[in-house]
Each structure stands twice: as structure tokens, then as C-alpha cells.
Amino acid sequence: MKKLFTIGLMLLTCTFYGQEEAEDSKKFTLSGSIDAYYRANFTAPNDENAIAPGSSFANLPGFALGMANVVASYEGEKVGFVADLVFGPRGT
């Protein structure tokens, strides 16, 4: 009975492999992102003398840009490149 169960289990768990068609990958890609934030001090007025957690890039209240980046890449047969351009106070 154990042999029959083992053989049946082996037959049910076999895997089949087929040939997949090759996908045409894009040679040039362009992507990017934007990081924006809002800073407010809810316990005191929003002025320069208010006590708030300090940061190295965001000391004024309101909406601001933290970082924006654009990534361009090209993949050829023998050569390729990646260019990552960053702008903003968090991008340094």
C-alpha cells in the first residue's frame, strides 16, 4: 500500500517544461520619481522660532520638493548605459 501511495504521489507531482518564446525586451527605458513632503508644526505657530524637529533639508512649513530623479537606460547587444539624474535637497 505504501509503494502504491508513493508511486501515485510521484505521478501527481511531476512537472512539465515547455519552450517559452523569447520576449522582445525594450532597448531604451525612461523612468523617474518625485519625492514631495509637507511640513507643519501642530503644537506651535509655523514661524522660525517655533520648536519643531529639525532636519537638514526642510526647515520651512508647507509643501516642498524633496527629490526628483530621471533614470534613462539603453541596452544594446554589446554595450549599454544607465544615467540617473537627481535634483533636490535630498538628492545630494
mmCIF file with all atom_site columns, C-alpha atoms in Angstrom:
data_model
loop_
_atom_site.group_PDB
_atom_site.id
_atom_site.type_symbol
_atom_site.label_atom_id
_atom_site.label_alt_id
_atom_site.label_comp_id
_atom_site.label_asym_id
_atom_site.label_entity_id
_atom_site.label_seq_id
_atom_site.pdbx_PDB_ins_code
_atom_site.Cartn_x
_atom_site.Cartn_y
_atom_site.Cartn_z
_atom_site.occupancy
_atom_site.B_iso_or_equiv
_atom_site.pdbx_formal_charge
_atom_site.auth_seq_id
_atom_site.auth_comp_id
_atom_site.auth_asym_id
_atom_site.auth_atom_id
_atom_site.pdbx_PDB_model_num
ATOM 1  C CA . MET A 1 1  ? 0.000  0.000  0.000   1.00 0.00 ? 1  MET A CA 1
ATOM 2  C CA . LYS A 1 2  ? 2.874  2.383  0.804   1.00 0.00 ? 2  LYS A CA 1
ATOM 3  C CA . LYS A 1 3  ? 4.504  1.703  -2.556  1.00 0.00 ? 3  LYS A CA 1
ATOM 4  C CA . LEU A 1 4  ? 1.258  2.377  -4.402  1.00 0.00 ? 4  LEU A CA 1
ATOM 5  C CA . PHE A 1 5  ? 0.734  5.614  -2.479  1.00 0.00 ? 5  PHE A CA 1
ATOM 6  C CA . THR A 1 6  ? 4.331  6.717  -3.148  1.00 0.00 ? 6  THR A CA 1
ATOM 7  C CA . ILE A 1 7  ? 4.080  5.955  -6.870  1.00 0.00 ? 7  ILE A CA 1
ATOM 8  C CA . GLY A 1 8  ? 0.758  7.785  -7.108  1.00 0.00 ? 8  GLY A CA 1
ATOM 9  C CA . LEU A 1 9  ? 2.200  10.790 -5.299  1.00 0.00 ? 9  LEU A CA 1
ATOM 10 C CA . MET A 1 10 ? 5.209  10.838 -7.621  1.00 0.00 ? 10 MET A CA 1
ATOM 11 C CA . LEU A 1 11 ? 2.972  10.739 -10.685 1.00 0.00 ? 11 LEU A CA 1
ATOM 12 C CA . LEU A 1 12 ? 0.900  13.650 -9.428  1.00 0.00 ? 12 LEU A CA 1
ATOM 13 C CA . THR A 1 13 ? 3.877  15.839 -8.605  1.00 0.00 ? 13 THR A CA 1
ATOM 14 C CA . CYS A 1 14 ? 5.825  15.586 -11.861 1.00 0.00 ? 14 CYS A CA 1
ATOM 15 C CA . THR A 1 15 ? 6.498  18.839 -13.686 1.00 0.00 ? 15 THR A CA 1
ATOM 16 C CA . PHE A 1 16 ? 6.466  19.611 -17.370 1.00 0.00 ? 16 PHE A CA 1
ATOM 17 C CA . TYR A 1 17 ? 8.770  22.064 -19.090 1.00 0.00 ? 17 TYR A CA 1
ATOM 18 C CA . GLY A 1 18 ? 7.945  23.691 -22.369 1.00 0.00 ? 18 GLY A CA 1
ATOM 19 C CA . GLN A 1 19 ? 9.862  26.059 -24.542 1.00 0.00 ? 19 GLN A CA 1
ATOM 20 C CA . GLU A 1 20 ? 8.929  29.649 -23.918 1.00 0.00 ? 20 GLU A CA 1
ATOM 21 C CA . GLU A 1 21 ? 9.022  32.198 -26.664 1.00 0.00 ? 21 GLU A CA 1
ATOM 22 C CA . ALA A 1 22 ? 11.661 34.841 -26.221 1.00 0.00 ? 22 ALA A CA 1
ATOM 23 C CA . GLU A 1 23 ? 10.254 38.221 -25.284 1.00 0.00 ? 23 GLU A CA 1
ATOM 24 C CA . ASP A 1 24 ? 11.396 41.278 -27.150 1.00 0.00 ? 24 ASP A CA 1
ATOM 25 C CA . SER A 1 25 ? 12.799 43.471 -24.431 1.00 0.00 ? 25 SER A CA 1
ATOM 26 C CA . LYS A 1 26 ? 12.828 47.214 -24.802 1.00 0.00 ? 26 LYS A CA 1
ATOM 27 C CA . LYS A 1 27 ? 16.226 48.645 -25.596 1.00 0.00 ? 27 LYS A CA 1
ATOM 28 C CA . PHE A 1 28 ? 15.614 52.122 -24.170 1.00 0.00 ? 28 PHE A CA 1
ATOM 29 C CA . THR A 1 29 ? 13.745 52.787 -20.929 1.00 0.00 ? 29 THR A CA 1
ATOM 30 C CA . LEU A 1 30 ? 12.961 56.052 -19.198 1.00 0.00 ? 30 LEU A CA 1
ATOM 31 C CA . SER A 1 31 ? 11.613 56.254 -15.660 1.00 0.00 ? 31 SER A CA 1
ATOM 32 C CA . GLY A 1 32 ? 11.676 58.560 -12.685 1.00 0.00 ? 32 GLY A CA 1
ATOM 33 C CA . SER A 1 33 ? 10.140 59.600 -9.410  1.00 0.00 ? 33 SER A CA 1
ATOM 34 C CA . ILE A 1 34 ? 9.260  62.656 -7.348  1.00 0.00 ? 34 ILE A CA 1
ATOM 35 C CA . ASP A 1 35 ? 9.534  62.887 -3.573  1.00 0.00 ? 35 ASP A CA 1
ATOM 36 C CA . ALA A 1 36 ? 7.456  65.701 -2.094  1.00 0.00 ? 36 ALA A CA 1
ATOM 37 C CA . TYR A 1 37 ? 6.607  66.385 1.522   1.00 0.00 ? 37 TYR A CA 1
ATOM 38 C CA . TYR A 1 38 ? 4.535  68.632 3.780   1.00 0.00 ? 38 TYR A CA 1
ATOM 39 C CA . ARG A 1 39 ? 5.920  70.065 6.999   1.00 0.00 ? 39 ARG A CA 1
ATOM 40 C CA . ALA A 1 40 ? 3.768  71.584 9.735   1.00 0.00 ? 40 ALA A CA 1
ATOM 41 C CA . ASN A 1 41 ? 4.109  72.234 13.448  1.00 0.00 ? 41 ASN A CA 1
ATOM 42 C CA . PHE A 1 42 ? 0.731  71.461 15.024  1.00 0.00 ? 42 PHE A CA 1
ATOM 43 C CA . THR A 1 43 ? 1.748  72.433 18.576  1.00 0.00 ? 43 THR A CA 1
ATOM 44 C CA . ALA A 1 44 ? 3.017  75.958 17.855  1.00 0.00 ? 44 ALA A CA 1
ATOM 45 C CA . PRO A 1 45 ? 2.831  78.674 15.203  1.00 0.00 ? 45 PRO A CA 1
ATOM 46 C CA . ASN A 1 46 ? 4.704  77.995 11.983  1.00 0.00 ? 46 ASN A CA 1
ATOM 47 C CA . ASP A 1 47 ? 7.440  80.574 12.304  1.00 0.00 ? 47 ASP A CA 1
ATOM 48 C CA . GLU A 1 48 ? 11.203 80.390 12.569  1.00 0.00 ? 48 GLU A CA 1
ATOM 49 C CA . ASN A 1 49 ? 11.193 80.494 16.386  1.00 0.00 ? 49 ASN A CA 1
ATOM 50 C CA . ALA A 1 50 ? 8.820  77.535 16.801  1.00 0.00 ? 50 ALA A CA 1
ATOM 51 C CA . ILE A 1 51 ? 10.205 74.377 18.371  1.00 0.00 ? 51 ILE A CA 1
ATOM 52 C CA . ALA A 1 52 ? 9.973  71.566 15.848  1.00 0.00 ? 52 ALA A CA 1
ATOM 53 C CA . PRO A 1 53 ? 12.163 68.622 14.957  1.00 0.00 ? 53 PRO A CA 1
ATOM 54 C CA . GLY A 1 54 ? 14.928 69.927 12.770  1.00 0.00 ? 54 GLY A CA 1
ATOM 55 C CA . SER A 1 55 ? 16.100 68.403 9.552   1.00 0.00 ? 55 SER A CA 1
ATOM 56 C CA . SER A 1 56 ? 18.904 69.119 7.164   1.00 0.00 ? 56 SER A CA 1
ATOM 57 C CA . PHE A 1 57 ? 16.659 69.967 4.220   1.00 0.00 ? 57 PHE A CA 1
ATOM 58 C CA . ALA A 1 58 ? 13.185 71.040 5.424   1.00 0.00 ? 58 ALA A CA 1
ATOM 59 C CA . ASN A 1 59 ? 13.005 73.934 7.815   1.00 0.00 ? 59 ASN A CA 1
ATOM 60 C CA . LEU A 1 60 ? 10.125 75.898 6.268   1.00 0.00 ? 60 LEU A CA 1
ATOM 61 C CA . PRO A 1 61 ? 6.457  74.932 6.711   1.00 0.00 ? 61 PRO A CA 1
ATOM 62 C CA . GLY A 1 62 ? 4.337  73.847 3.748   1.00 0.00 ? 62 GLY A CA 1
ATOM 63 C CA . PHE A 1 63 ? 4.773  71.683 0.678   1.00 0.00 ? 63 PHE A CA 1
ATOM 64 C CA . ALA A 1 64 ? 8.215  71.286 -0.835  1.00 0.00 ? 64 ALA A CA 1
ATOM 65 C CA . LEU A 1 65 ? 10.174 69.120 -3.212  1.00 0.00 ? 65 LEU A CA 1
ATOM 66 C CA . GLY A 1 66 ? 12.483 66.621 -1.557  1.00 0.00 ? 66 GLY A CA 1
ATOM 67 C CA . MET A 1 67 ? 13.963 64.954 -4.620  1.00 0.00 ? 67 MET A CA 1
ATOM 68 C CA . ALA A 1 68 ? 13.193 64.333 -8.276  1.00 0.00 ? 68 ALA A CA 1
ATOM 69 C CA . ASN A 1 69 ? 15.070 61.866 -10.420 1.00 0.00 ? 69 ASN A CA 1
ATOM 70 C CA . VAL A 1 70 ? 15.062 60.643 -14.003 1.00 0.00 ? 70 VAL A CA 1
ATOM 71 C CA . VAL A 1 71 ? 16.634 57.321 -14.961 1.00 0.00 ? 71 VAL A CA 1
ATOM 72 C CA . ALA A 1 72 ? 17.424 56.593 -18.603 1.00 0.00 ? 72 ALA A CA 1
ATOM 73 C CA . SER A 1 73 ? 18.927 53.298 -19.702 1.00 0.00 ? 73 SER A CA 1
ATOM 74 C CA . TYR A 1 74 ? 19.869 51.717 -23.003 1.00 0.00 ? 74 TYR A CA 1
ATOM 75 C CA . GLU A 1 75 ? 20.779 48.085 -23.553 1.00 0.00 ? 75 GLU A CA 1
ATOM 76 C CA . GLY A 1 76 ? 22.413 47.194 -26.844 1.00 0.00 ? 76 GLY A CA 1
ATOM 77 C CA . GLU A 1 77 ? 23.954 43.934 -27.985 1.00 0.00 ? 77 GLU A CA 1
ATOM 78 C CA . LYS A 1 78 ? 27.471 44.776 -26.816 1.00 0.00 ? 78 LYS A CA 1
ATOM 79 C CA . VAL A 1 79 ? 27.169 47.990 -24.833 1.00 0.00 ? 79 VAL A CA 1
ATOM 80 C CA . GLY A 1 80 ? 24.681 49.758 -22.642 1.00 0.00 ? 80 GLY A CA 1
ATOM 81 C CA . PHE A 1 81 ? 24.398 52.650 -20.240 1.00 0.00 ? 81 PHE A CA 1
ATOM 82 C CA . VAL A 1 82 ? 22.415 53.940 -17.289 1.00 0.00 ? 82 VAL A CA 1
ATOM 83 C CA . ALA A 1 83 ? 22.069 57.648 -16.496 1.00 0.00 ? 83 ALA A CA 1
ATOM 84 C CA . ASP A 1 84 ? 20.495 58.692 -13.196 1.00 0.00 ? 84 ASP A CA 1
ATOM 85 C CA . LEU A 1 85 ? 19.881 62.441 -12.871 1.00 0.00 ? 85 LEU A CA 1
ATOM 86 C CA . VAL A 1 86 ? 18.869 63.701 -9.412  1.00 0.00 ? 86 VAL A CA 1
ATOM 87 C CA . PHE A 1 87 ? 17.657 67.140 -8.308  1.00 0.00 ? 87 PHE A CA 1
ATOM 88 C CA . GLY A 1 88 ? 16.672 68.462 -4.893  1.00 0.00 ? 88 GLY A CA 1
ATOM 89 C CA . PRO A 1 89 ? 17.962 68.752 -1.340  1.00 0.00 ? 89 PRO A CA 1
ATOM 90 C CA . ARG A 1 90 ? 17.631 65.016 -0.637  1.00 0.00 ? 90 ARG A CA 1
ATOM 91 C CA . GLY A 1 91 ? 19.440 64.118 -3.835  1.00 0.00 ? 91 GLY A CA 1
ATOM 92 C CA . THR A 1 92 ? 22.896 65.063 -2.637  1.00 0.00 ? 92 THR A CA 1
#
